[in-house]
């Protein structure tokens, strides 16, 4: 049984419930004779990846959904072998080079070089389905490579990517997916068509929630029948999920799974990792000791072991510390402490990008915060 977020993920551009202007733009691009490299960016949970997959289906038909996972082996200059997972269909590849850390340049150079040097083969004759005619008419002479988390690519990897875009543009098209373009180098920005996918509004998210519940007949009976009460509940879900639609759908399903009856006042079910970071931030402000620092290390290890990204931990920790400082009255200059904490967060965020041991930089940030707070205490 799949989660609602996956079960009801739109398959085509026509199925998308919001940002109709973006869907229309992508549809026109798919039917034009000149498909450009794309840079799709926007907040997490806005629907970037869903739109990219719908675009691939528009380009190639249902064959783009026939996915398999391959393990590619790469060799570094020091003869060390690296294994890298590649998700592929007959028409496209999906990669996340940032998983390789500072070796992402090798993935970009070797993998994209192999793809770019191979001319696309027409698979339409092998496909059998209702949309075979559509696939044939939309046949493209290039293969698409989707690069996830493009903002985490190193400068060397981005430079290699720029050269690849120029050299193999006849056989390959890149779709870069990222949350922010701030760390993307200008030469790549100038060679791509940027498309921003913003978060849905509360009303748009509520419409999606309603459509899911209408299709989940058993779950629908658990939620309030009154339209006004349901609207209030959907608004609270959006607020708790920070308008992240994927997170909102998962929270909606969690409410159904953990309650016999859901009302507009039912307590929201938050992800465990958020609660853990909230408690960690509160403890750092109140107890600035070596014992607390050792305990923090254990908590950080646990978060990293559960695949919570280090940058997300740092961001959430910083936001929670900012909030907790407002209720901590033993500081001489509260605004000054906040400025110093933001400066420290930016420093260690950069170090997370440059370094390879995330635990060192996260623990370093916590230590710096403890020193900052300790230095501003009223005597």
mmCIF file of C-alpha atoms in Angstrom:
data_model
loop_
_atom_site.group_PDB
_atom_site.id
_atom_site.type_symbol
_atom_site.label_atom_id
_atom_site.label_comp_id
_atom_site.label_asym_id
_atom_site.label_seq_id
_atom_site.Cartn_x
_atom_site.Cartn_y
_atom_site.Cartn_z
ATOM 1 C CA UNK A 1 0.000 0.000 0.000
ATOM 2 C CA UNK A 2 1.556 3.291 -1.121
ATOM 3 C CA UNK A 3 1.381 6.615 0.666
ATOM 4 C CA UNK A 4 -1.180 9.146 -0.521
ATOM 5 C CA UNK A 5 1.594 11.505 -1.660
ATOM 6 C CA UNK A 6 2.789 8.842 -4.127
ATOM 7 C CA UNK A 7 -0.563 7.223 -4.874
ATOM 8 C CA UNK A 8 -2.173 10.480 -6.044
ATOM 9 C CA UNK A 9 0.863 12.107 -7.646
ATOM 10 C CA UNK A 10 -0.282 13.632 -10.983
ATOM 11 C CA UNK A 11 1.071 11.816 -14.032
ATOM 12 C CA UNK A 12 0.420 14.415 -16.735
ATOM 13 C CA UNK A 13 0.586 18.189 -17.016
ATOM 14 C CA UNK A 14 -3.189 18.290 -17.447
ATOM 15 C CA UNK A 15 -3.666 16.587 -14.048
ATOM 16 C CA UNK A 16 -1.784 19.284 -12.115
ATOM 17 C CA UNK A 17 -4.091 21.303 -9.865
ATOM 18 C CA UNK A 18 -2.227 24.606 -9.585
ATOM 19 C CA UNK A 19 0.240 26.840 -11.464
ATOM 20 C CA UNK A 20 -1.655 26.304 -14.714
ATOM 21 C CA UNK A 21 0.522 28.932 -16.414
ATOM 22 C CA UNK A 22 3.646 26.853 -15.756
ATOM 23 C CA UNK A 23 1.930 23.702 -17.030
ATOM 24 C CA UNK A 24 0.903 25.490 -20.224
ATOM 25 C CA UNK A 25 4.433 26.795 -20.703
ATOM 26 C CA UNK A 26 5.925 23.308 -20.296
ATOM 27 C CA UNK A 27 3.364 21.859 -22.689
ATOM 28 C CA UNK A 28 4.300 24.402 -25.344
ATOM 29 C CA UNK A 29 7.994 23.642 -24.818
ATOM 30 C CA UNK A 30 7.379 19.912 -25.260
ATOM 31 C CA UNK A 31 5.692 20.446 -28.620
ATOM 32 C CA UNK A 32 8.154 23.039 -29.905
ATOM 33 C CA UNK A 33 10.988 21.954 -32.155
ATOM 34 C CA UNK A 34 13.647 23.523 -29.926
ATOM 35 C CA UNK A 35 13.587 22.161 -26.372
ATOM 36 C CA UNK A 36 16.089 24.052 -24.142
ATOM 37 C CA UNK A 37 18.023 23.105 -21.034
ATOM 38 C CA UNK A 38 15.836 23.858 -17.995
ATOM 39 C CA UNK A 39 16.538 25.126 -14.487
ATOM 40 C CA UNK A 40 13.506 24.275 -12.349
ATOM 41 C CA UNK A 41 13.705 25.833 -8.896
ATOM 42 C CA UNK A 42 11.472 26.588 -5.927
ATOM 43 C CA UNK A 43 10.829 25.579 -2.310
ATOM 44 C CA UNK A 44 10.710 21.951 -1.220
ATOM 45 C CA UNK A 45 7.277 20.396 -1.663
ATOM 46 C CA UNK A 46 6.145 22.846 -4.349
ATOM 47 C CA UNK A 47 5.858 20.163 -7.042
ATOM 48 C CA UNK A 48 9.066 20.639 -9.061
ATOM 49 C CA UNK A 49 9.824 16.949 -9.541
ATOM 50 C CA UNK A 50 6.190 16.109 -10.295
ATOM 51 C CA UNK A 51 6.164 18.683 -13.085
ATOM 52 C CA UNK A 52 9.457 17.413 -14.488
ATOM 53 C CA UNK A 53 8.142 13.830 -14.638
ATOM 54 C CA UNK A 54 4.896 15.048 -16.240
ATOM 55 C CA UNK A 55 6.975 16.950 -18.795
ATOM 56 C CA UNK A 56 8.958 13.798 -19.636
ATOM 57 C CA UNK A 57 5.700 11.932 -20.163
ATOM 58 C CA UNK A 58 4.541 14.762 -22.432
ATOM 59 C CA UNK A 59 7.777 14.433 -24.419
ATOM 60 C CA UNK A 60 8.075 10.648 -24.635
ATOM 61 C CA UNK A 61 4.787 9.096 -23.517
ATOM 62 C CA UNK A 62 4.413 6.389 -20.865
ATOM 63 C CA UNK A 63 7.840 4.947 -21.754
ATOM 64 C CA UNK A 64 9.411 7.648 -19.560
ATOM 65 C CA UNK A 65 7.826 5.924 -16.533
ATOM 66 C CA UNK A 66 9.461 2.542 -17.195
ATOM 67 C CA UNK A 67 12.206 3.092 -14.669
ATOM 68 C CA UNK A 68 15.086 0.937 -13.533
ATOM 69 C CA UNK A 69 17.989 1.514 -11.145
ATOM 70 C CA UNK A 70 21.544 0.899 -12.357
ATOM 71 C CA UNK A 71 24.749 1.041 -10.322
ATOM 72 C CA UNK A 72 27.535 2.819 -12.174
ATOM 73 C CA UNK A 73 31.169 2.526 -11.102
ATOM 74 C CA UNK A 74 33.551 5.465 -11.400
ATOM 75 C CA UNK A 75 37.257 5.708 -10.642
ATOM 76 C CA UNK A 76 38.931 8.713 -9.006
ATOM 77 C CA UNK A 77 42.403 10.001 -9.827
ATOM 78 C CA UNK A 78 43.694 8.045 -6.798
ATOM 79 C CA UNK A 79 42.312 4.794 -8.314
ATOM 80 C CA UNK A 80 39.521 4.633 -5.744
ATOM 81 C CA UNK A 81 36.307 3.096 -7.068
ATOM 82 C CA UNK A 82 32.995 4.856 -6.453
ATOM 83 C CA UNK A 83 29.529 3.353 -6.894
ATOM 84 C CA UNK A 84 26.681 5.618 -7.937
ATOM 85 C CA UNK A 85 22.973 4.896 -8.426
ATOM 86 C CA UNK A 86 21.362 6.034 -11.684
ATOM 87 C CA UNK A 87 17.601 5.916 -12.272
ATOM 88 C CA UNK A 88 16.863 5.569 -15.973
ATOM 89 C CA UNK A 89 14.234 4.922 -18.619
ATOM 90 C CA UNK A 90 14.793 4.413 -22.361
ATOM 91 C CA UNK A 91 14.517 8.198 -22.747
ATOM 92 C CA UNK A 92 16.073 9.827 -19.707
ATOM 93 C CA UNK A 93 18.435 9.527 -16.740
ATOM 94 C CA UNK A 94 17.939 10.839 -13.231
ATOM 95 C CA UNK A 95 20.992 11.451 -11.070
ATOM 96 C CA UNK A 96 21.901 13.131 -7.786
ATOM 97 C CA UNK A 97 25.642 13.899 -8.094
ATOM 98 C CA UNK A 98 25.737 15.685 -4.721
ATOM 99 C CA UNK A 99 25.471 12.230 -3.073
ATOM 100 C CA UNK A 100 29.120 11.766 -4.057
ATOM 101 C CA UNK A 101 30.271 14.824 -2.113
ATOM 102 C CA UNK A 102 33.423 16.369 -3.544
ATOM 103 C CA UNK A 103 33.626 13.641 -6.190
ATOM 104 C CA UNK A 104 30.525 14.943 -7.993
ATOM 105 C CA UNK A 105 32.724 16.332 -10.785
ATOM 106 C CA UNK A 106 33.748 12.793 -11.768
ATOM 107 C CA UNK A 107 30.095 11.751 -12.096
ATOM 108 C CA UNK A 108 29.288 14.793 -14.230
ATOM 109 C CA UNK A 109 32.285 14.322 -16.507
ATOM 110 C CA UNK A 110 32.158 10.545 -17.031
ATOM 111 C CA UNK A 111 28.431 9.824 -16.988
ATOM 112 C CA UNK A 112 27.248 12.782 -19.044
ATOM 113 C CA UNK A 113 30.132 12.292 -21.479
ATOM 114 C CA UNK A 114 28.996 8.706 -22.123
ATOM 115 C CA UNK A 115 25.387 9.805 -22.592
ATOM 116 C CA UNK A 116 26.288 12.782 -24.756
ATOM 117 C CA UNK A 117 28.526 10.771 -27.094
ATOM 118 C CA UNK A 118 25.768 8.217 -27.759
ATOM 119 C CA UNK A 119 23.125 9.245 -30.231
ATOM 120 C CA UNK A 120 19.575 8.537 -29.042
ATOM 121 C CA UNK A 121 17.964 5.367 -30.384
ATOM 122 C CA UNK A 122 14.338 5.389 -31.478
ATOM 123 C CA UNK A 123 12.547 3.052 -29.060
ATOM 124 C CA UNK A 124 9.079 3.895 -30.286
ATOM 125 C CA UNK A 125 8.889 0.783 -32.436
ATOM 126 C CA UNK A 126 9.337 -1.358 -29.339
ATOM 127 C CA UNK A 127 6.663 0.392 -27.320
ATOM 128 C CA UNK A 128 3.163 -0.988 -27.280
ATOM 129 C CA UNK A 129 0.386 1.027 -25.707
ATOM 130 C CA UNK A 130 -2.437 3.434 -26.242
ATOM 131 C CA UNK A 131 -0.106 6.386 -26.539
ATOM 132 C CA UNK A 132 2.257 4.855 -29.128
ATOM 133 C CA UNK A 133 1.088 7.302 -31.773
ATOM 134 C CA UNK A 134 1.710 10.230 -29.462
ATOM 135 C CA UNK A 135 5.180 8.938 -28.623
ATOM 136 C CA UNK A 136 6.080 8.551 -32.284
ATOM 137 C CA UNK A 137 4.914 12.046 -33.167
ATOM 138 C CA UNK A 138 6.843 13.533 -30.255
ATOM 139 C CA UNK A 139 10.071 11.641 -30.942
ATOM 140 C CA UNK A 140 13.057 13.702 -29.824
ATOM 141 C CA UNK A 141 16.613 13.290 -31.031
ATOM 142 C CA UNK A 142 18.042 13.848 -27.564
ATOM 143 C CA UNK A 143 18.113 12.169 -24.171
ATOM 144 C CA UNK A 144 17.124 14.087 -21.058
ATOM 145 C CA UNK A 145 19.251 14.039 -17.907
ATOM 146 C CA UNK A 146 17.515 15.209 -14.711
ATOM 147 C CA UNK A 147 19.984 16.454 -12.080
ATOM 148 C CA UNK A 148 18.533 16.629 -8.569
ATOM 149 C CA UNK A 149 19.862 18.963 -5.840
ATOM 150 C CA UNK A 150 21.754 20.997 -8.433
ATOM 151 C CA UNK A 151 22.434 23.749 -5.883
ATOM 152 C CA UNK A 152 24.673 21.338 -3.929
ATOM 153 C CA UNK A 153 27.033 20.725 -6.855
ATOM 154 C CA UNK A 154 30.603 21.853 -6.280
ATOM 155 C CA UNK A 155 32.092 24.643 -8.388
ATOM 156 C CA UNK A 156 34.247 22.139 -10.289
ATOM 157 C CA UNK A 157 31.184 19.995 -11.060
ATOM 158 C CA UNK A 158 29.257 23.033 -12.280
ATOM 159 C CA UNK A 159 32.170 24.047 -14.519
ATOM 160 C CA UNK A 160 32.231 20.521 -15.981
ATOM 161 C CA UNK A 161 28.468 20.700 -16.431
ATOM 162 C CA UNK A 162 28.768 23.939 -18.375
ATOM 163 C CA UNK A 163 31.271 22.372 -20.783
ATOM 164 C CA UNK A 164 28.994 19.347 -21.215
ATOM 165 C CA UNK A 165 26.026 21.577 -22.049
ATOM 166 C CA UNK A 166 28.047 23.231 -24.809
ATOM 167 C CA UNK A 167 29.745 20.164 -26.269
ATOM 168 C CA UNK A 168 26.888 17.638 -26.324
ATOM 169 C CA UNK A 169 23.857 19.864 -26.835
ATOM 170 C CA UNK A 170 22.848 17.882 -29.939
ATOM 171 C CA UNK A 171 22.333 14.612 -28.034
ATOM 172 C CA UNK A 172 21.507 15.674 -24.501
ATOM 173 C CA UNK A 173 19.183 18.066 -22.650
ATOM 174 C CA UNK A 174 19.631 18.858 -18.969
ATOM 175 C CA UNK A 175 16.891 19.580 -16.445
ATOM 176 C CA UNK A 176 18.413 20.940 -13.252
ATOM 177 C CA UNK A 177 16.167 20.736 -10.173
ATOM 178 C CA UNK A 178 17.049 22.805 -7.110
ATOM 179 C CA UNK A 179 15.547 24.726 -4.202
ATOM 180 C CA UNK A 180 17.563 27.902 -4.800
ATOM 181 C CA UNK A 181 19.632 29.329 -7.653
ATOM 182 C CA UNK A 182 21.922 31.353 -5.378
ATOM 183 C CA UNK A 183 24.790 28.847 -5.623
ATOM 184 C CA UNK A 184 24.341 28.093 -9.332
ATOM 185 C CA UNK A 185 27.102 29.742 -11.386
ATOM 186 C CA UNK A 186 26.125 32.404 -13.933
ATOM 187 C CA UNK A 187 27.328 30.469 -17.019
ATOM 188 C CA UNK A 188 24.818 27.700 -16.237
ATOM 189 C CA UNK A 189 22.010 30.175 -15.530
ATOM 190 C CA UNK A 190 22.621 31.861 -18.869
ATOM 191 C CA UNK A 191 22.432 28.531 -20.724
ATOM 192 C CA UNK A 192 19.145 27.380 -19.193
ATOM 193 C CA UNK A 193 15.534 28.496 -19.170
ATOM 194 C CA UNK A 194 14.687 29.194 -15.523
ATOM 195 C CA UNK A 195 11.242 28.140 -14.308
ATOM 196 C CA UNK A 196 10.234 28.909 -10.730
ATOM 197 C CA UNK A 197 7.655 26.653 -9.095
ATOM 198 C CA UNK A 198 6.253 28.415 -6.024
ATOM 199 C CA UNK A 199 4.448 26.880 -3.075
ATOM 200 C CA UNK A 200 0.699 26.401 -3.528
ATOM 201 C CA UNK A 201 -1.635 28.736 -1.666
ATOM 202 C CA UNK A 202 -3.719 27.457 1.250
ATOM 203 C CA UNK A 203 -6.778 27.336 -1.034
ATOM 204 C CA UNK A 204 -4.900 25.342 -3.691
ATOM 205 C CA UNK A 205 -3.583 22.903 -1.090
ATOM 206 C CA UNK A 206 -7.068 22.531 0.416
ATOM 207 C CA UNK A 207 -8.405 21.664 -3.042
ATOM 208 C CA UNK A 208 -5.800 18.900 -3.368
ATOM 209 C CA UNK A 209 -6.625 17.574 0.126
ATOM 210 C CA UNK A 210 -10.333 17.529 -0.728
ATOM 211 C CA UNK A 211 -9.771 15.627 -3.973
ATOM 212 C CA UNK A 212 -7.697 12.992 -2.165
ATOM 213 C CA UNK A 213 -10.313 12.509 0.561
ATOM 214 C CA UNK A 214 -13.088 12.208 -2.026
ATOM 215 C CA UNK A 215 -11.190 9.293 -3.543
ATOM 216 C CA UNK A 216 -10.398 7.761 -0.135
ATOM 217 C CA UNK A 217 -13.975 6.933 0.894
ATOM 218 C CA UNK A 218 -13.130 5.306 4.238
ATOM 219 C CA UNK A 219 -10.776 8.101 5.267
ATOM 220 C CA UNK A 220 -13.275 10.766 4.197
ATOM 221 C CA UNK A 221 -15.732 9.591 6.871
ATOM 222 C CA UNK A 222 -13.118 10.235 9.591
ATOM 223 C CA UNK A 223 -12.783 13.916 8.695
ATOM 224 C CA UNK A 224 -15.444 16.537 9.552
ATOM 225 C CA UNK A 225 -18.447 16.735 7.237
ATOM 226 C CA UNK A 226 -19.016 20.453 7.874
ATOM 227 C CA UNK A 227 -17.350 22.494 5.113
ATOM 228 C CA UNK A 228 -16.273 25.340 7.400
ATOM 229 C CA UNK A 229 -14.729 23.003 9.961
ATOM 230 C CA UNK A 230 -12.947 21.109 7.186
ATOM 231 C CA UNK A 231 -11.612 24.384 5.780
ATOM 232 C CA UNK A 232 -10.194 25.318 9.193
ATOM 233 C CA UNK A 233 -8.579 21.877 9.513
ATOM 234 C CA UNK A 234 -6.978 22.120 6.059
ATOM 235 C CA UNK A 235 -5.658 25.564 6.960
ATOM 236 C CA UNK A 236 -4.041 24.196 10.121
ATOM 237 C CA UNK A 237 -2.447 21.361 8.137
ATOM 238 C CA UNK A 238 -1.009 23.863 5.642
ATOM 239 C CA UNK A 239 0.337 26.024 8.477
ATOM 240 C CA UNK A 240 1.939 23.054 10.244
ATOM 241 C CA UNK A 241 3.477 21.863 6.956
ATOM 242 C CA UNK A 242 4.627 25.414 6.090
ATOM 243 C CA UNK A 243 2.648 25.074 2.819
ATOM 244 C CA UNK A 244 4.834 22.169 1.730
ATOM 245 C CA UNK A 245 2.237 20.187 -0.223
ATOM 246 C CA UNK A 246 3.999 16.831 0.044
ATOM 247 C CA UNK A 247 4.409 17.261 3.787
ATOM 248 C CA UNK A 248 0.792 18.428 4.084
ATOM 249 C CA UNK A 249 -0.539 15.308 2.334
ATOM 250 C CA UNK A 250 1.559 13.087 4.601
ATOM 251 C CA UNK A 251 0.319 14.948 7.695
ATOM 252 C CA UNK A 252 -3.261 14.544 6.478
ATOM 253 C CA UNK A 253 -2.725 10.791 6.134
ATOM 254 C CA UNK A 254 -1.086 10.663 9.563
ATOM 255 C CA UNK A 255 -4.155 12.339 11.085
ATOM 256 C CA UNK A 256 -6.361 9.665 9.525
ATOM 257 C CA UNK A 257 -4.122 6.796 10.660
ATOM 258 C CA UNK A 258 -3.810 8.001 14.273
ATOM 259 C CA UNK A 259 -7.338 9.230 15.054
ATOM 260 C CA UNK A 260 -10.741 7.559 15.021
ATOM 261 C CA UNK A 261 -12.349 10.943 14.401
ATOM 262 C CA UNK A 262 -10.648 14.123 13.183
ATOM 263 C CA UNK A 263 -11.957 17.607 13.979
ATOM 264 C CA UNK A 264 -10.702 21.133 13.364
ATOM 265 C CA UNK A 265 -9.132 21.085 16.841
ATOM 266 C CA UNK A 266 -7.271 17.774 16.502
ATOM 267 C CA UNK A 267 -3.592 18.113 17.380
ATOM 268 C CA UNK A 268 -1.279 18.082 14.369
ATOM 269 C CA UNK A 269 1.153 15.178 14.041
ATOM 270 C CA UNK A 270 4.611 16.576 13.309
ATOM 271 C CA UNK A 271 7.629 14.616 12.036
ATOM 272 C CA UNK A 272 9.730 13.156 14.849
ATOM 273 C CA UNK A 273 12.932 14.772 13.600
ATOM 274 C CA UNK A 274 11.420 18.263 13.924
ATOM 275 C CA UNK A 275 10.446 17.581 17.547
ATOM 276 C CA UNK A 276 13.955 16.263 18.304
ATOM 277 C CA UNK A 277 15.598 19.400 16.862
ATOM 278 C CA UNK A 278 13.158 21.645 18.772
ATOM 279 C CA UNK A 279 14.162 19.961 22.041
ATOM 280 C CA UNK A 280 17.845 20.129 21.120
ATOM 281 C CA UNK A 281 17.641 23.895 20.439
ATOM 282 C CA UNK A 282 15.843 24.534 23.727
ATOM 283 C CA UNK A 283 18.433 22.529 25.647
ATOM 284 C CA UNK A 284 21.360 24.377 24.042
ATOM 285 C CA UNK A 285 20.047 27.757 25.215
ATOM 286 C CA UNK A 286 19.362 26.627 28.795
ATOM 287 C CA UNK A 287 22.344 24.334 29.415
ATOM 288 C CA UNK A 288 25.678 25.416 27.958
ATOM 289 C CA UNK A 289 27.893 22.676 29.352
ATOM 290 C CA UNK A 290 30.281 20.020 28.067
ATOM 291 C CA UNK A 291 27.804 17.330 29.116
ATOM 292 C CA UNK A 292 25.096 18.953 27.000
ATOM 293 C CA UNK A 293 27.497 19.188 24.068
ATOM 294 C CA UNK A 294 28.229 15.461 24.324
ATOM 295 C CA UNK A 295 24.492 14.739 24.425
ATOM 296 C CA UNK A 296 24.011 16.980 21.379
ATOM 297 C CA UNK A 297 26.549 14.927 19.466
ATOM 298 C CA UNK A 298 24.519 11.765 20.098
ATOM 299 C CA UNK A 299 21.336 13.487 18.909
ATOM 300 C CA UNK A 300 23.056 14.745 15.748
ATOM 301 C CA UNK A 301 24.418 11.273 14.969
ATOM 302 C CA UNK A 302 20.902 9.874 15.347
ATOM 303 C CA UNK A 303 19.431 12.485 12.984
ATOM 304 C CA UNK A 304 22.119 11.915 10.354
ATOM 305 C CA UNK A 305 21.690 8.125 10.654
ATOM 306 C CA UNK A 306 17.990 8.590 9.805
ATOM 307 C CA UNK A 307 18.934 10.382 6.554
ATOM 308 C CA UNK A 308 18.026 13.913 7.687
ATOM 309 C CA UNK A 309 20.274 16.198 5.552
ATOM 310 C CA UNK A 310 22.878 18.134 7.523
ATOM 311 C CA UNK A 311 21.918 21.449 5.910
ATOM 312 C CA UNK A 312 18.273 20.891 6.853
ATOM 313 C CA UNK A 313 19.317 20.144 10.456
ATOM 314 C CA UNK A 314 21.344 23.362 10.561
ATOM 315 C CA UNK A 315 18.523 25.441 9.089
ATOM 316 C CA UNK A 316 15.898 24.030 11.455
ATOM 317 C CA UNK A 317 18.215 24.395 14.441
ATOM 318 C CA UNK A 318 18.910 28.038 13.606
ATOM 319 C CA UNK A 319 15.203 28.873 13.257
ATOM 320 C CA UNK A 320 14.364 27.135 16.544
ATOM 321 C CA UNK A 321 17.207 28.901 18.361
ATOM 322 C CA UNK A 322 15.946 32.247 17.027
ATOM 323 C CA UNK A 323 12.475 31.537 18.429
ATOM 324 C CA UNK A 324 13.765 30.217 21.766
ATOM 325 C CA UNK A 325 15.888 33.316 22.336
ATOM 326 C CA UNK A 326 12.752 35.467 22.471
ATOM 327 C CA UNK A 327 11.659 33.693 25.648
ATOM 328 C CA UNK A 328 15.152 33.646 27.229
ATOM 329 C CA UNK A 329 15.411 36.767 29.332
ATOM 330 C CA UNK A 330 18.957 36.466 30.737
ATOM 331 C CA UNK A 331 20.743 38.196 27.848
ATOM 332 C CA UNK A 332 22.192 41.705 27.736
ATOM 333 C CA UNK A 333 21.832 42.173 23.976
ATOM 334 C CA UNK A 334 19.327 39.716 22.491
ATOM 335 C CA UNK A 335 19.461 41.257 19.000
ATOM 336 C CA UNK A 336 23.246 41.121 19.044
ATOM 337 C CA UNK A 337 23.157 37.420 19.933
ATOM 338 C CA UNK A 338 20.789 36.741 17.024
ATOM 339 C CA UNK A 339 23.083 38.542 14.587
ATOM 340 C CA UNK A 340 26.082 36.553 15.784
ATOM 341 C CA UNK A 341 24.136 33.285 15.542
ATOM 342 C CA UNK A 342 23.065 34.016 11.958
ATOM 343 C CA UNK A 343 26.692 34.820 11.084
ATOM 344 C CA UNK A 344 27.812 31.536 12.673
ATOM 345 C CA UNK A 345 25.079 29.615 10.828
ATOM 346 C CA UNK A 346 26.199 31.046 7.465
ATOM 347 C CA UNK A 347 29.821 30.144 8.231
ATOM 348 C CA UNK A 348 29.045 26.537 9.113
ATOM 349 C CA UNK A 349 26.607 26.227 6.216
ATOM 350 C CA UNK A 350 29.498 27.008 3.878
ATOM 351 C CA UNK A 351 31.714 24.522 5.709
ATOM 352 C CA UNK A 352 29.083 21.823 5.271
ATOM 353 C CA UNK A 353 29.370 22.381 1.516
ATOM 354 C CA UNK A 354 33.164 22.284 1.517
ATOM 355 C CA UNK A 355 33.791 19.552 4.102
ATOM 356 C CA UNK A 356 33.027 15.840 4.208
ATOM 357 C CA UNK A 357 32.271 15.219 7.910
ATOM 358 C CA UNK A 358 28.889 16.814 8.631
ATOM 359 C CA UNK A 359 28.957 15.977 12.338
ATOM 360 C CA UNK A 360 32.046 18.164 12.890
ATOM 361 C CA UNK A 361 30.409 21.285 11.453
ATOM 362 C CA UNK A 362 27.044 20.775 13.152
ATOM 363 C CA UNK A 363 28.751 20.245 16.499
ATOM 364 C CA UNK A 364 30.962 23.263 15.798
ATOM 365 C CA UNK A 365 27.869 25.422 15.244
ATOM 366 C CA UNK A 366 26.321 24.274 18.535
ATOM 367 C CA UNK A 367 29.578 25.016 20.357
ATOM 368 C CA UNK A 368 29.750 28.488 18.793
ATOM 369 C CA UNK A 369 26.141 29.209 19.840
ATOM 370 C CA UNK A 370 26.907 28.147 23.427
ATOM 371 C CA UNK A 371 29.905 30.498 23.533
ATOM 372 C CA UNK A 372 27.885 33.384 22.054
ATOM 373 C CA UNK A 373 25.052 32.968 24.573
ATOM 374 C CA UNK A 374 27.456 32.523 27.499
ATOM 375 C CA UNK A 375 29.281 35.728 26.582
ATOM 376 C CA UNK A 376 26.063 37.799 26.594
ATOM 377 C CA UNK A 377 24.565 36.627 29.891
ATOM 378 C CA UNK A 378 23.636 39.274 32.414
ATOM 379 C CA UNK A 379 25.750 39.000 35.545
#
